[in-house]
GROMACS .gro file of C-alpha atoms in nm:
model
  468
    1MET     CA    1  15.799   5.780   9.849
    2ARG     CA    2  16.045   6.093   9.850
    3ARG     CA    3  16.372   5.970   9.840
    4ILE     CA    4  16.308   5.953   9.493
    5THR     CA    5  16.655   5.959   9.316
    6PHE     CA    6  16.811   5.758   9.595
    7PHE     CA    7  16.804   5.405   9.407
    8LEU     CA    8  16.998   5.596   9.104
    9ILE     CA    9  17.299   5.631   9.386
   10THR     CA   10  17.267   5.329   9.554
   11CYS     CA   11  17.565   5.125   9.344
   12LEU     CA   12  17.764   5.410   9.497
   13LEU     CA   13  17.752   5.326   9.810
   14SER     CA   14  17.992   5.134  10.094
   15LEU     CA   15  17.754   4.911  10.264
   16SER     CA   16  17.800   4.682  10.546
   17ALA     CA   17  17.605   4.400  10.383
   18SER     CA   18  17.811   4.429  10.018
   19PHE     CA   19  17.619   4.151   9.901
   20ALA     CA   20  17.280   4.199  10.022
   21GLU     CA   21  17.003   4.325   9.808
   22VAL     CA   22  16.882   4.562  10.013
   23ARG     CA   23  17.059   4.868  10.050
   24LEU     CA   24  17.064   5.108  10.294
   25PRO     CA   25  17.209   5.483  10.422
   26ARG     CA   26  17.540   5.447  10.606
   27PHE     CA   27  17.369   5.591  10.885
   28PHE     CA   28  17.141   5.275  10.908
   29SER     CA   29  17.403   5.060  11.044
   30ASP     CA   30  17.567   4.871  11.282
   31ASN     CA   31  17.621   5.094  11.629
   32MET     CA   32  17.366   5.282  11.535
   33VAL     CA   33  17.093   5.436  11.768
   34LEU     CA   34  16.719   5.455  11.736
   35GLN     CA   35  16.468   5.680  11.906
   36GLN     CA   36  16.296   5.575  12.178
   37GLN     CA   37  15.911   5.489  12.203
   38THR     CA   38  15.813   5.597  11.839
   39GLU     CA   39  15.792   5.482  11.536
   40CYS     CA   40  16.091   5.563  11.362
   41ASN     CA   41  16.172   5.622  10.987
   42LEU     CA   42  16.395   5.362  10.798
   43TRP     CA   43  16.427   5.375  10.449
   44GLY     CA   44  16.635   5.218  10.105
   45THR     CA   45  16.662   5.062   9.794
   46ALA     CA   46  16.582   4.695   9.652
   47ASP     CA   47  16.516   4.550   9.358
   48LYS     CA   48  16.193   4.702   9.162
   49GLY     CA   49  15.864   4.539   9.288
   50LYS     CA   50  16.092   4.336   9.544
   51THR     CA   51  15.952   4.256   9.895
   52VAL     CA   52  16.147   4.354  10.175
   53LYS     CA   53  16.101   4.156  10.477
   54ILE     CA   54  16.167   4.372  10.823
   55THR     CA   55  16.231   4.185  11.183
   56THR     CA   56  16.312   4.395  11.469
   57SER     CA   57  16.454   4.187  11.742
   58TRP     CA   58  16.333   4.365  12.071
   59ASN     CA   59  15.977   4.251  11.970
   60GLN     CA   60  16.064   4.002  11.692
   61ARG     CA   61  15.805   4.155  11.510
   62SER     CA   62  15.800   4.170  11.112
   63TYR     CA   63  15.739   4.418  10.865
   64GLN     CA   64  15.720   4.388  10.502
   65VAL     CA   65  15.699   4.666  10.249
   66LYS     CA   66  15.731   4.624   9.898
   67ALA     CA   67  16.006   4.902   9.650
   68ASP     CA   68  15.816   5.082   9.434
   69GLN     CA   69  15.900   5.120   9.073
   70ASN     CA   70  16.259   5.277   9.144
   71GLY     CA   71  16.330   5.062   9.372
   72GLN     CA   72  16.267   5.265   9.677
   73PHE     CA   73  16.123   5.146   9.989
   74GLU     CA   74  16.033   5.304  10.355
   75VAL     CA   75  15.874   5.134  10.654
   76LYS     CA   76  15.833   5.267  11.028
   77VAL     CA   77  15.907   5.071  11.305
   78GLN     CA   78  15.820   5.046  11.651
   79THR     CA   79  16.041   5.149  11.936
   80PRO     CA   80  16.064   5.034  12.295
   81LYS     CA   81  16.176   5.185  12.619
   82ALA     CA   82  16.509   5.245  12.630
   83GLY     CA   83  16.774   4.933  12.643
   84GLY     CA   84  16.957   4.737  12.392
   85PRO     CA   85  17.164   4.612  12.213
   86TYR     CA   86  16.934   4.475  11.926
   87GLU     CA   87  16.961   4.345  11.568
   88ILE     CA   88  16.736   4.466  11.286
   89THR     CA   89  16.739   4.220  10.985
   90PHE     CA   90  16.638   4.282  10.624
   91ASN     CA   91  16.544   4.054  10.420
   92ASP     CA   92  16.425   4.054   9.993
   93GLY     CA   93  16.524   3.645   9.946
   94LYS     CA   94  16.907   3.785  10.087
   95SER     CA   95  16.919   3.817  10.434
   96PHE     CA   96  17.151   4.074  10.636
   97THR     CA   97  17.139   4.211  10.985
   98LEU     CA   98  17.252   4.503  11.153
   99HIS     CA   99  17.418   4.457  11.533
  100ASN     CA  100  17.460   4.660  11.827
  101ILE     CA  101  17.174   4.852  11.790
  102LEU     CA  102  17.059   5.048  12.056
  103ILE     CA  103  16.728   5.225  12.145
  104GLY     CA  104  16.723   5.568  12.335
  105GLU     CA  105  16.765   5.951  12.248
  106VAL     CA  106  16.887   6.099  11.940
  107TRP     CA  107  17.002   6.441  11.851
  108ILE     CA  108  17.093   6.567  11.560
  109CYS     CA  109  17.454   6.857  11.606
  110SER     CA  110  17.487   7.148  11.346
  111GLY     CA  111  17.657   7.465  11.289
  112GLN     CA  112  18.026   7.582  11.194
  113SER     CA  113  18.356   7.516  11.351
  114ASN     CA  114  18.242   7.550  11.721
  115MET     CA  115  18.053   7.277  11.634
  116GLU     CA  116  18.284   7.115  11.403
  117MET     CA  117  18.569   7.148  11.688
  118GLN     CA  118  18.718   6.799  11.747
  119MET     CA  119  18.824   6.696  12.118
  120LYS     CA  120  19.151   6.735  11.970
  121GLY     CA  121  19.113   7.075  11.870
  122PHE     CA  122  19.244   7.259  11.585
  123LYS     CA  123  19.601   7.324  11.480
  124GLN     CA  124  19.754   7.549  11.811
  125GLN     CA  125  19.390   7.567  11.947
  126PRO     CA  126  19.326   7.268  12.226
  127VAL     CA  127  19.030   7.246  12.335
  128GLU     CA  128  19.045   7.278  12.781
  129GLY     CA  129  19.052   6.969  12.969
  130THR     CA  130  19.077   6.719  12.677
  131THR     CA  131  19.343   6.473  12.803
  132GLU     CA  132  19.162   6.408  13.133
  133GLU     CA  133  18.842   6.389  12.877
  134LEU     CA  134  18.982   6.104  12.723
  135LEU     CA  135  19.083   5.912  12.981
  136ARG     CA  136  18.738   5.858  13.130
  137CYS     CA  137  18.529   5.891  12.826
  138LYS     CA  138  18.443   5.523  12.709
  139ASP     CA  139  18.097   5.453  12.720
  140SER     CA  140  17.941   5.196  12.469
  141GLN     CA  141  17.602   5.381  12.546
  142LEU     CA  142  17.698   5.679  12.388
  143ARG     CA  143  17.717   5.663  12.031
  144LEU     CA  144  17.899   5.933  11.762
  145PHE     CA  145  17.816   5.989  11.383
  146THR     CA  146  18.018   6.267  11.214
  147VAL     CA  147  17.885   6.356  10.837
  148LYS     CA  148  18.192   6.462  10.606
  149ARG     CA  149  18.201   6.729  10.438
  150HIS     CA  150  18.016   6.755  10.140
  151VAL     CA  151  17.854   7.017   9.942
  152SER     CA  152  17.634   7.003   9.653
  153LEU     CA  153  17.393   7.223   9.451
  154THR     CA  154  17.159   6.954   9.426
  155PRO     CA  155  16.978   6.750   9.727
  156GLU     CA  156  17.203   6.465   9.804
  157TYR     CA  157  17.013   6.120   9.993
  158ASP     CA  158  17.345   5.960  10.124
  159VAL     CA  159  17.626   6.085  10.345
  160THR     CA  160  18.000   5.916  10.455
  161GLY     CA  161  17.982   5.837  10.856
  162GLN     CA  162  18.021   5.590  11.013
  163TRP     CA  163  17.847   5.491  11.415
  164SER     CA  164  18.121   5.422  11.683
  165GLU     CA  165  18.089   5.377  12.038
  166ALA     CA  166  18.249   5.610  12.271
  167ASN     CA  167  18.627   5.557  12.315
  168SER     CA  168  18.941   5.776  12.368
  169ALA     CA  169  19.005   5.695  11.978
  170SER     CA  170  18.622   5.807  11.852
  171VAL     CA  171  18.605   6.076  12.149
  172ARG     CA  172  18.917   6.228  11.977
  173ASP     CA  173  18.808   6.335  11.683
  174PHE     CA  174  18.426   6.380  11.743
  175SER     CA  175  18.272   6.729  11.794
  176ALA     CA  176  18.314   6.871  12.148
  177THR     CA  177  18.045   7.069  12.240
  178ALA     CA  178  17.825   6.740  12.120
  179TYR     CA  179  18.040   6.498  12.314
  180TYR     CA  180  17.977   6.720  12.615
  181PHE     CA  181  17.648   6.761  12.511
  182GLY     CA  182  17.572   6.390  12.540
  183ARG     CA  183  17.813   6.293  12.809
  184ALA     CA  184  17.523   6.503  13.015
  185LEU     CA  185  17.245   6.388  12.911
  186ARG     CA  186  17.395   6.022  12.953
  187ALA     CA  187  17.454   6.106  13.356
  188THR     CA  188  17.109   6.243  13.390
  189LEU     CA  189  16.892   6.069  13.184
  190ASP     CA  190  17.089   5.735  13.197
  191VAL     CA  191  16.984   5.598  12.914
  192PRO     CA  192  17.162   5.539  12.556
  193VAL     CA  193  17.262   5.836  12.364
  194GLY     CA  194  17.286   5.874  11.981
  195LEU     CA  195  17.442   6.189  11.809
  196ILE     CA  196  17.484   6.289  11.489
  197VAL     CA  197  17.698   6.555  11.392
  198THR     CA  198  17.729   6.771  11.044
  199ALA     CA  199  17.849   7.093  11.070
  200TRP     CA  200  18.137   7.256  10.858
  201GLY     CA  201  18.377   7.523  10.972
  202GLY     CA  202  18.287   7.873  10.868
  203SER     CA  203  18.000   7.747  10.739
  204ALA     CA  204  17.690   8.043  10.744
  205CYS     CA  205  17.388   7.999  10.838
  206GLU     CA  206  17.221   8.018  10.429
  207ALA     CA  207  17.416   7.752  10.362
  208TRP     CA  208  17.200   7.485  10.591
  209MET     CA  209  16.872   7.650  10.386
  210LYS     CA  210  16.674   7.546  10.115
  211ALA     CA  211  16.661   7.810   9.821
  212ASP     CA  212  16.302   7.860   9.814
  213TRP     CA  213  16.326   7.978  10.210
  214LEU     CA  214  16.619   8.193  10.115
  215ARG     CA  215  16.370   8.386   9.868
  216ALA     CA  216  16.233   8.628  10.196
  217PHE     CA  217  16.614   8.756  10.201
  218PRO     CA  218  16.675   8.991   9.922
  219LYS     CA  219  17.009   9.078  10.017
  220VAL     CA  220  17.104   8.649   9.990
  221GLN     CA  221  17.211   8.524   9.648
  222GLN     CA  222  16.921   8.415   9.481
  223THR     CA  223  17.084   8.186   9.201
  224ILE     CA  224  17.310   7.921   9.270
  225THR     CA  225  17.534   7.765   9.009
  226GLU     CA  226  17.775   7.464   9.029
  227ALA     CA  227  18.089   7.717   8.997
  228ASP     CA  228  17.922   7.916   9.350
  229VAL     CA  229  17.916   7.611   9.496
  230LYS     CA  230  18.275   7.499   9.406
  231LYS     CA  231  18.392   7.807   9.482
  232LEU     CA  232  18.211   7.910   9.793
  233GLU     CA  233  18.168   7.583   9.945
  234GLN     CA  234  17.989   7.592  10.257
  235ARG     CA  235  17.925   8.001  10.255
  236CYS     CA  236  17.760   7.871   9.954
  237PRO     CA  237  17.351   7.918  10.030
  238THR     CA  238  17.131   7.581  10.052
  239ALA     CA  239  17.511   7.390   9.954
  240LEU     CA  240  17.540   7.242  10.293
  241TYR     CA  241  17.131   7.159  10.315
  242ASN     CA  242  17.158   6.975  10.025
  243GLY     CA  243  17.485   6.793  10.109
  244GLN     CA  244  17.512   6.729  10.463
  245LEU     CA  245  17.196   6.779  10.617
  246HIS     CA  246  16.906   6.698  10.315
  247PRO     CA  247  16.998   6.296  10.339
  248LEU     CA  248  16.950   6.297  10.739
  249ILE     CA  249  16.596   6.473  10.702
  250GLY     CA  250  16.341   6.187  10.833
  251TYR     CA  251  16.616   6.025  11.050
  252THR     CA  252  16.401   5.998  11.400
  253MET     CA  253  16.545   6.216  11.649
  254LYS     CA  254  16.435   6.416  11.972
  255GLY     CA  255  16.595   6.747  11.879
  256ALA     CA  256  16.856   6.956  11.751
  257ILE     CA  257  17.132   7.167  11.917
  258TRP     CA  258  17.312   7.439  11.690
  259TYR     CA  259  17.647   7.650  11.693
  260GLN     CA  260  17.685   7.879  11.480
  261GLY     CA  261  17.652   8.250  11.362
  262GLU     CA  262  18.014   8.363  11.381
  263ASP     CA  263  18.051   8.392  10.967
  264ASN     CA  264  17.744   8.588  10.955
  265VAL     CA  265  17.876   8.870  11.165
  266PRO     CA  266  17.865   9.079  10.884
  267ARG     CA  267  17.480   9.028  10.779
  268TYR     CA  268  17.378   9.074  11.191
  269ASP     CA  269  17.072   9.300  11.061
  270TYR     CA  270  16.872   8.981  10.967
  271TYR     CA  271  17.008   8.663  11.146
  272ALA     CA  272  16.707   8.646  11.373
  273PRO     CA  273  16.420   8.581  11.113
  274LEU     CA  274  16.681   8.377  10.931
  275LEU     CA  275  16.753   8.183  11.199
  276LYS     CA  276  16.369   8.172  11.238
  277THR     CA  277  16.305   8.035  10.885
  278MET     CA  278  16.562   7.795  10.876
  279VAL     CA  279  16.412   7.624  11.219
  280GLU     CA  280  16.107   7.654  11.061
  281GLY     CA  281  16.219   7.463  10.743
  282TRP     CA  282  16.384   7.182  10.885
  283ARG     CA  283  16.089   7.110  11.104
  284SER     CA  284  15.855   7.113  10.841
  285GLU     CA  285  16.056   6.912  10.631
  286TRP     CA  286  16.153   6.668  10.891
  287ARG     CA  287  15.774   6.657  11.001
  288GLN     CA  288  15.774   6.581  11.387
  289GLY     CA  289  15.642   6.926  11.496
  290ASP     CA  290  15.757   7.181  11.685
  291PHE     CA  291  16.087   6.980  11.778
  292PRO     CA  292  16.349   7.090  12.022
  293PHE     CA  293  16.624   7.328  11.906
  294TYR     CA  294  16.863   7.456  12.139
  295TYR     CA  295  17.152   7.664  12.016
  296CYS     CA  296  17.480   7.843  12.171
  297GLN     CA  297  17.511   8.206  12.113
  298ILE     CA  298  17.875   8.307  11.978
  299ALA     CA  299  18.100   8.327  12.232
  300PRO     CA  300  18.331   8.690  12.284
  301TYR     CA  301  18.550   8.745  12.055
  302ASP     CA  302  18.818   9.047  11.929
  303TYR     CA  303  18.685   9.032  11.527
  304SER     CA  304  18.899   9.330  11.465
  305LEU     CA  305  19.184   9.018  11.438
  306ILE     CA  306  19.025   8.945  11.116
  307ASP     CA  307  18.895   9.313  10.973
  308TRP     CA  308  18.554   9.237  11.137
  309LYS     CA  309  18.351   9.415  11.387
  310ASP     CA  310  18.026   9.403  11.564
  311SER     CA  311  17.969   9.084  11.647
  312GLN     CA  312  17.794   9.244  12.024
  313TYR     CA  313  17.481   9.315  11.686
  314LEU     CA  314  17.491   8.920  11.606
  315ARG     CA  315  17.466   8.797  11.985
  316GLU     CA  316  17.168   9.052  12.013
  317GLN     CA  317  16.977   8.872  11.722
  318GLN     CA  318  17.018   8.582  11.847
  319ALA     CA  319  16.902   8.665  12.163
  320LYS     CA  320  16.578   8.785  11.995
  321ALA     CA  321  16.539   8.510  11.747
  322GLU     CA  322  16.480   8.272  12.087
  323THR     CA  323  16.168   8.473  12.168
  324MET     CA  324  16.059   8.465  11.828
  325ILE     CA  325  16.106   8.072  11.782
  326PRO     CA  326  15.856   7.798  11.993
  327ASN     CA  327  16.019   7.574  12.155
  328ALA     CA  328  16.371   7.698  12.132
  329ARG     CA  329  16.653   7.852  12.375
  330MET     CA  330  17.040   7.968  12.375
  331ALA     CA  331  17.288   7.903  12.599
  332VAL     CA  332  17.458   8.207  12.647
  333LEU     CA  333  17.876   8.205  12.645
  334MET     CA  334  17.968   8.565  12.809
  335ASP     CA  335  18.212   8.377  13.015
  336ALA     CA  336  18.343   8.139  12.774
  337GLY     CA  337  18.550   8.318  12.567
  338LEU     CA  338  18.852   8.443  12.406
  339GLU     CA  339  18.991   8.756  12.306
  340TYR     CA  340  19.282   8.634  12.084
  341GLY     CA  341  19.066   8.308  11.898
  342ILE     CA  342  18.757   8.244  11.754
  343HIS     CA  343  18.744   7.912  11.860
  344PRO     CA  344  18.700   7.943  12.227
  345ARG     CA  345  18.871   7.676  12.452
  346LYS     CA  346  18.593   7.607  12.699
  347LYS     CA  347  18.359   7.317  12.525
  348ARG     CA  348  18.235   7.154  12.775
  349GLN     CA  349  18.073   7.508  12.908
  350ALA     CA  350  17.881   7.495  12.571
  351GLY     CA  351  17.792   7.170  12.583
  352GLU     CA  352  17.687   7.161  12.896
  353ARG     CA  353  17.484   7.415  12.869
  354LEU     CA  354  17.270   7.327  12.609
  355ALA     CA  355  17.242   7.012  12.759
  356LEU     CA  356  17.042   7.236  13.082
  357LEU     CA  357  16.818   7.392  12.809
  358ALA     CA  358  16.748   7.016  12.705
  359LEU     CA  359  16.730   6.844  13.039
  360ALA     CA  360  16.502   7.138  13.157
  361ASN     CA  361  16.280   7.221  12.870
  362THR     CA  362  16.289   6.862  12.701
  363TYR     CA  363  16.343   6.606  12.952
  364ASP     CA  364  16.172   6.765  13.224
  365VAL     CA  365  16.429   6.768  13.469
  366LYS     CA  366  16.402   6.951  13.838
  367GLY     CA  367  16.655   7.185  13.988
  368LEU     CA  368  16.844   7.282  13.728
  369PRO     CA  369  16.977   7.668  13.685
  370GLU     CA  370  16.834   7.863  13.453
  371PHE     CA  371  16.981   8.165  13.237
  372ALA     CA  372  16.839   8.488  13.299
  373SER     CA  373  16.788   8.725  13.056
  374TYR     CA  374  16.729   9.133  13.088
  375LYS     CA  375  16.393   9.254  13.124
  376GLU     CA  376  16.348   9.625  13.146
  377VAL     CA  377  16.525   9.900  13.263
  378THR     CA  378  16.401  10.168  13.452
  379PHE     CA  379  16.587  10.541  13.612
  380GLN     CA  380  16.598  10.679  13.940
  381ASN     CA  381  16.725  11.031  13.881
  382ASP     CA  382  17.101  10.940  13.821
  383THR     CA  383  17.057  10.584  13.865
  384ALA     CA  384  16.986  10.324  13.592
  385VAL     CA  385  16.768  10.042  13.727
  386VAL     CA  386  16.792   9.695  13.532
  387ALA     CA  387  16.578   9.397  13.582
  388PHE     CA  388  16.558   9.039  13.463
  389ASP     CA  389  16.369   8.825  13.362
  390ARG     CA  390  16.381   8.424  13.408
  391SER     CA  391  16.599   8.542  13.757
  392LYS     CA  392  16.430   8.326  14.079
  393GLU     CA  393  16.785   8.382  14.205
  394TRP     CA  394  16.991   8.737  14.284
  395VAL     CA  395  17.199   8.774  14.014
  396TYR     CA  396  17.592   8.841  14.113
  397PHE     CA  397  17.918   8.980  13.990
  398GLU     CA  398  18.191   8.661  13.903
  399HIS     CA  399  18.483   8.849  13.984
  400GLY     CA  400  18.347   9.030  14.325
  401THR     CA  401  18.132   9.308  14.379
  402THR     CA  402  18.111   9.517  14.090
  403SER     CA  403  18.140   9.526  13.745
  404ASN     CA  404  18.362   9.720  13.441
  405ASN     CA  405  18.136   9.575  13.160
  406PHE     CA  406  17.851   9.877  13.160
  407GLU     CA  407  17.824  10.231  13.018
  408VAL     CA  408  17.572  10.485  13.041
  409ALA     CA  409  17.446  10.751  12.813
  410GLY     CA  410  17.238  11.069  12.825
  411ALA     CA  411  17.059  11.247  12.586
  412ASP     CA  412  17.334  11.289  12.351
  413LYS     CA  413  17.355  10.921  12.279
  414VAL     CA  414  17.746  10.921  12.410
  415PHE     CA  415  17.821  10.639  12.638
  416HIS     CA  416  18.081  10.655  12.950
  417PRO     CA  417  18.205  10.386  13.155
  418ALA     CA  418  17.948  10.330  13.432
  419THR     CA  419  18.123  10.525  13.797
  420LYS     CA  420  17.941  10.270  14.027
  421VAL     CA  421  17.755   9.927  13.988
  422TRP     CA  422  17.589   9.693  14.237
  423VAL     CA  423  17.365   9.463  14.281
  424SER     CA  424  17.057   9.421  14.540
  425ARG     CA  425  16.855   9.085  14.523
  426ASN     CA  426  16.782   9.040  14.100
  427ARG     CA  427  16.871   9.431  14.019
  428VAL     CA  428  17.172   9.559  13.899
  429TYR     CA  429  17.224   9.929  13.960
  430ILE     CA  430  17.415  10.199  13.804
  431THR     CA  431  17.552  10.524  13.817
  432CYS     CA  432  17.812  10.738  13.621
  433ASP     CA  433  17.972  11.124  13.722
  434ALA     CA  434  17.957  11.184  13.336
  435VAL     CA  435  17.575  11.092  13.290
  436GLN     CA  436  17.352  11.273  13.544
  437GLN     CA  437  17.042  11.211  13.369
  438PRO     CA  438  17.065  10.876  13.185
  439VAL     CA  439  16.874  10.704  12.934
  440ALA     CA  440  17.032  10.424  12.809
  441VAL     CA  441  17.243  10.153  12.951
  442ARG     CA  442  17.464   9.856  12.761
  443TYR     CA  443  17.631   9.534  12.919
  444ALA     CA  444  17.916   9.363  12.776
  445PHE     CA  445  17.778   9.520  12.427
  446LYS     CA  446  18.082   9.494  12.239
  447ASP     CA  447  18.325   9.237  12.001
  448TRP     CA  448  18.515   9.096  12.328
  449SER     CA  449  18.422   9.091  12.683
  450ASP     CA  450  18.482   8.890  12.947
  451GLY     CA  451  18.122   8.884  13.057
  452ASP     CA  452  18.097   8.865  13.436
  453LEU     CA  453  17.730   8.919  13.519
  454MET     CA  454  17.592   8.573  13.667
  455HIS     CA  455  17.263   8.434  13.777
  456ASP     CA  456  17.229   8.075  13.956
  457GLY     CA  457  17.617   8.027  13.808
  458LEU     CA  458  17.491   8.093  13.457
  459PRO     CA  459  17.647   8.419  13.257
  460VAL     CA  460  17.371   8.635  13.139
  461SER     CA  461  17.405   8.772  12.806
  462SER     CA  462  17.519   9.134  12.667
  463PHE     CA  463  17.238   9.380  12.639
  464ARG     CA  464  17.178   9.698  12.543
  465THR     CA  465  16.906   9.903  12.636
  466ASP     CA  466  16.863  10.157  12.326
  467ASN     CA  467  16.769  10.056  11.964
  468TRP     CA  468  17.039  10.367  11.868
   0.00000   0.00000   0.00000
């Protein structure tokens, strides 16, 4: 059994059925969602050697498993098509039942503050449209679970949190990005959806990784102590993998969404391989193959306000990661940033764009728009011509027929604002009076830019054609 020390901590658990001998992690509880049409993992503890009988109400099937010498048990239960509510009964001589269980689609939602940011917003930092959404968010088929913040030097085996049905009270305190993602899945798929949020503002990508995975990155601190965890908390390598992710590993789900990167701006140079390694590690631990992984590109923001700079290079690394990680796609947020705030208000755009990726690529929903991406540049005398991948429709500028976000450089590698920019079909043409022989073009390649290059209703990522 992989959960070797779970028995040692079960006495600390707060149980939905406190008099039962069987003990379960908190995410196996009333109101939970299990992934449909698969074998779902369930695990817990009982008295050593006791036989535990598990009965699922959707098919009245019973499973028997014996707790090992450490008191641990693990079982797979077959789930039907989406539906419910159902019950699961556990009996080792004493019986208790989990109620109001739905079968549907389960997603893990992780990252830093822009994933964690609740619908109610942060202090003096609101989420756009919250009031209107709270008036109509009630949905008993959308279930929410938030993992309480927790760092650890060693892997933990349970979390603090509880499943809730979506209503104004639960949604108000839930991740806005994750909520809008789940709401879009519900509207399109018409099945129950379960969202498990495990996030912490300001967290580093390195914090969500095992120590073994980080050995490939010599710039990352390799030896971690308890003092490091207490001092660095969510920025400490491995601390959130141990405290907030490891307990969830094995919970059968469809895929993961991710909104993180701001904390890694000062370390942008290796973010793409770092994220690739993290995803590979999660997939290896979960043992569900190359499950879908969809993530937000960080939105534009004036990082000089916190004495940082060059977040455009982190965005570039995120775009690069999309080409390195199988079954992964990036949601672009160039038009959804906030110049003076690192927490953009437009969380509906973030959540719904992640949902677009999931619906099109995981659920094969047809007719949805697609993010175009920079492909190549060619030069015709004094004119740069930029082409795009995944551009079935015309590209265009959101606020008119031209854009102020393009720069051009010649052989001297000095960039100048473009003089004239126009579109023809899915090509952008750029000239600059100061550069008669252009060799490179950049679009919105700054910390802050109000992205205006669009395709099929979605923004195109910032890009550069050079590697200087």
